[in-house]
C-alpha positions as a Markdown table, in Angstrom:
| # | Residue | x | y | z |
|---|---|---|---|---|
| 1 | Unk | -30.4 | 39.8 | -40.3 |
| 2 | Unk | -30.9 | 43.1 | -38.5 |
| 3 | Unk | -33.2 | 43.6 | -35.5 |
| 4 | Unk | -36.1 | 44.5 | -37.6 |
| 5 | Unk | -37.8 | 41.6 | -39.3 |
| 6 | Unk | -38.2 | 41.5 | -43.1 |
| 7 | Unk | -41.5 | 40.6 | -44.4 |
| 8 | Unk | -41.8 | 38.8 | -47.7 |
| 9 | Unk | -44.9 | 39.9 | -49.7 |
| 10 | Unk | -46.7 | 38.0 | -52.4 |
| 11 | Unk | -47.2 | 40.5 | -55.2 |
| 12 | Unk | -49.7 | 39.8 | -58.0 |
| 13 | Unk | -49.6 | 42.9 | -60.1 |
| 14 | Unk | -46.7 | 44.1 | -62.2 |
| 15 | Unk | -47.2 | 47.8 | -61.2 |
| 16 | Unk | -47.0 | 46.9 | -57.5 |
| 17 | Unk | -43.7 | 45.2 | -58.1 |
| 18 | Unk | -42.2 | 48.0 | -60.0 |
| 19 | Unk | -43.2 | 50.5 | -57.3 |
| 20 | Unk | -40.8 | 48.7 | -55.0 |
| 21 | Unk | -37.9 | 49.8 | -57.2 |
| 22 | Unk | -38.2 | 53.6 | -57.7 |
| 23 | Unk | -36.8 | 55.0 | -60.9 |
| 24 | Unk | -36.1 | 58.5 | -59.8 |
| 25 | Unk | -32.3 | 58.7 | -60.2 |
| 26 | Unk | -30.9 | 60.8 | -63.1 |
| 27 | Unk | -27.8 | 58.7 | -64.1 |
| 28 | Unk | -28.0 | 55.2 | -65.5 |
| 29 | Unk | -25.6 | 53.8 | -63.0 |
| 30 | Unk | -27.6 | 54.9 | -60.0 |
| 31 | Unk | -31.0 | 53.7 | -61.1 |
| 32 | Unk | -32.5 | 51.3 | -58.7 |
| 33 | Unk | -34.3 | 49.2 | -61.2 |
| 34 | Unk | -31.2 | 48.8 | -63.3 |
| 35 | Unk | -29.2 | 47.6 | -60.3 |
| 36 | Unk | -32.0 | 45.3 | -59.2 |
| 37 | Unk | -32.1 | 43.8 | -62.7 |
| 38 | Unk | -28.4 | 43.2 | -62.7 |
| 39 | Unk | -28.5 | 41.7 | -59.2 |
| 40 | Unk | -31.5 | 39.4 | -60.2 |
| 41 | Unk | -29.6 | 38.2 | -63.3 |
| 42 | Unk | -26.5 | 37.4 | -61.2 |
| 43 | Unk | -28.5 | 35.5 | -58.6 |
| 44 | Unk | -30.4 | 33.6 | -61.4 |
| 45 | Unk | -27.0 | 32.6 | -62.9 |
| 46 | Unk | -25.8 | 31.6 | -59.5 |
| 47 | Unk | -28.9 | 29.4 | -58.9 |
| 48 | Unk | -28.4 | 27.7 | -62.2 |
| 49 | Unk | -24.7 | 27.1 | -61.4 |
| 50 | Unk | -25.7 | 25.7 | -58.0 |
| 51 | Unk | -28.1 | 23.4 | -59.7 |
| 52 | Unk | -25.4 | 21.9 | -61.9 |
| 53 | Unk | -23.0 | 21.5 | -58.9 |
| 54 | Unk | -25.6 | 19.6 | -56.9 |
| 55 | Unk | -26.5 | 17.5 | -59.9 |
| 56 | Unk | -22.9 | 16.6 | -60.4 |
| 57 | Unk | -22.6 | 15.5 | -56.8 |
| 58 | Unk | -25.7 | 13.3 | -57.0 |
| 59 | Unk | -24.5 | 11.8 | -60.3 |
| 60 | Unk | -21.3 | 10.9 | -58.6 |
| 61 | Unk | -22.9 | 9.3 | -55.6 |
| 62 | Unk | -25.4 | 7.4 | -57.6 |
| 63 | Unk | -22.7 | 6.2 | -60.1 |
| 64 | Unk | -20.6 | 5.0 | -57.2 |
| 65 | Unk | -23.5 | 3.2 | -55.6 |
| 66 | Unk | -24.5 | 1.4 | -58.9 |
| 67 | Unk | -20.9 | 0.5 | -59.6 |
| 68 | Unk | -20.6 | -1.1 | -56.2 |
| 69 | Unk | -24.0 | -2.9 | -56.7 |
| 70 | Unk | -22.9 | -4.2 | -60.0 |
| 71 | Unk | -19.6 | -5.4 | -58.5 |
| 72 | Unk | -21.4 | -7.2 | -55.7 |
| 73 | Unk | -23.9 | -8.8 | -58.1 |
| 74 | Unk | -21.1 | -10.0 | -60.3 |
| 75 | Unk | -19.3 | -11.6 | -57.4 |
| 76 | Unk | -22.6 | -13.1 | -56.3 |
| 77 | Unk | -23.1 | -14.7 | -59.7 |
| 78 | Unk | -19.5 | -16.0 | -59.9 |
| 79 | Unk | -19.2 | -17.2 | -56.4 |
| 80 | Unk | -21.0 | -20.2 | -54.9 |
| 81 | Unk | -20.7 | -18.8 | -51.4 |
| 82 | Unk | -23.4 | -18.4 | -48.9 |
| 83 | Unk | -25.9 | -15.6 | -48.9 |
| 84 | Unk | -24.7 | -14.2 | -45.6 |
| 85 | Unk | -22.7 | -11.3 | -47.2 |
| 86 | Unk | -24.4 | -10.7 | -50.5 |
| 87 | Unk | -28.1 | -10.2 | -49.5 |
| 88 | Unk | -27.4 | -7.5 | -46.9 |
| 89 | Unk | -24.9 | -5.8 | -49.2 |
| 90 | Unk | -27.3 | -5.8 | -52.1 |
| 91 | Unk | -30.1 | -4.6 | -49.9 |
| 92 | Unk | -28.0 | -1.8 | -48.4 |
| 93 | Unk | -26.7 | -0.6 | -51.8 |
| 94 | Unk | -30.2 | -0.7 | -53.3 |
| 95 | Unk | -31.5 | 1.3 | -50.3 |
| 96 | Unk | -28.8 | 3.9 | -50.7 |
| 97 | Unk | -29.5 | 4.2 | -54.4 |
| 98 | Unk | -33.2 | 4.8 | -53.7 |
| 99 | Unk | -32.4 | 7.3 | -50.9 |
| 100 | Unk | -30.0 | 9.3 | -53.1 |
| 101 | Unk | -32.4 | 9.2 | -56.1 |
| 102 | Unk | -35.3 | 10.5 | -53.9 |
| 103 | Unk | -33.0 | 13.2 | -52.3 |
| 104 | Unk | -31.9 | 14.3 | -55.8 |
| 105 | Unk | -35.5 | 14.6 | -56.9 |
| 106 | Unk | -36.4 | 16.7 | -53.9 |
| 107 | Unk | -33.3 | 19.0 | -54.3 |
| 108 | Unk | -34.3 | 19.5 | -58.0 |
| 109 | Unk | -37.7 | 20.6 | -57.0 |
| 110 | Unk | -36.3 | 23.1 | -54.5 |
| 111 | Unk | -33.8 | 24.3 | -57.1 |
| 112 | Unk | -36.5 | 24.8 | -59.7 |
| 113 | Unk | -38.6 | 26.9 | -57.3 |
| 114 | Unk | -35.7 | 29.3 | -56.6 |
| 115 | Unk | -34.7 | 29.4 | -60.3 |
| 116 | Unk | -38.3 | 30.2 | -61.3 |
| 117 | Unk | -38.5 | 32.9 | -58.5 |
| 118 | Unk | -35.4 | 34.7 | -59.9 |
| 119 | Unk | -36.5 | 34.3 | -63.5 |
| 120 | Unk | -39.8 | 36.0 | -62.5 |
| 121 | Unk | -37.8 | 38.9 | -61.0 |
| 122 | Unk | -35.7 | 39.2 | -64.1 |
| 123 | Unk | -38.8 | 39.1 | -66.3 |
| 124 | Unk | -40.6 | 41.8 | -64.4 |
| 125 | Unk | -37.6 | 44.1 | -64.1 |
| 126 | Unk | -36.3 | 43.7 | -67.7 |
| 127 | Unk | -39.6 | 44.8 | -69.2 |
| 128 | Unk | -39.1 | 48.3 | -67.8 |
| 129 | Unk | -35.4 | 48.4 | -68.6 |
| 130 | Unk | -34.6 | 46.5 | -71.8 |
| 131 | Unk | -38.0 | 45.2 | -73.0 |
| 132 | Unk | -39.2 | 41.6 | -72.9 |
| 133 | Unk | -35.9 | 40.2 | -74.2 |
| 134 | Unk | -36.1 | 36.8 | -72.4 |
| 135 | Unk | -39.9 | 36.5 | -72.5 |
| 136 | Unk | -40.2 | 36.4 | -76.3 |
| 137 | Unk | -40.0 | 32.9 | -77.9 |
């Protein structure tokens, strides 16, 4: 980031938002709103892609934890050994499963916030460029 600080503003009105992207260029390729729309669509796609990558990692971790828990529980049922190994192992694996599940939930909430943010940008910019293409059900 440069020496000057960037300030993020909360904008409530559609007109205020569109004033940020002046539409004074003659050619289509140089129009600021058009470039902003393309950039917002790319960032939105990137956020969705990141969501699925994060989800795949959490699925993998949770699957490994539950597989290990199932394996330990099967050995516990088959074996007539003491509890010295099984109880701490089952507790640790259960704790890890809860930790990763809660972490996944919190990461999903953060991902949803940023996806919604970029969808709002796309929605506001596309109305001026191509019409409400994504906003019509």
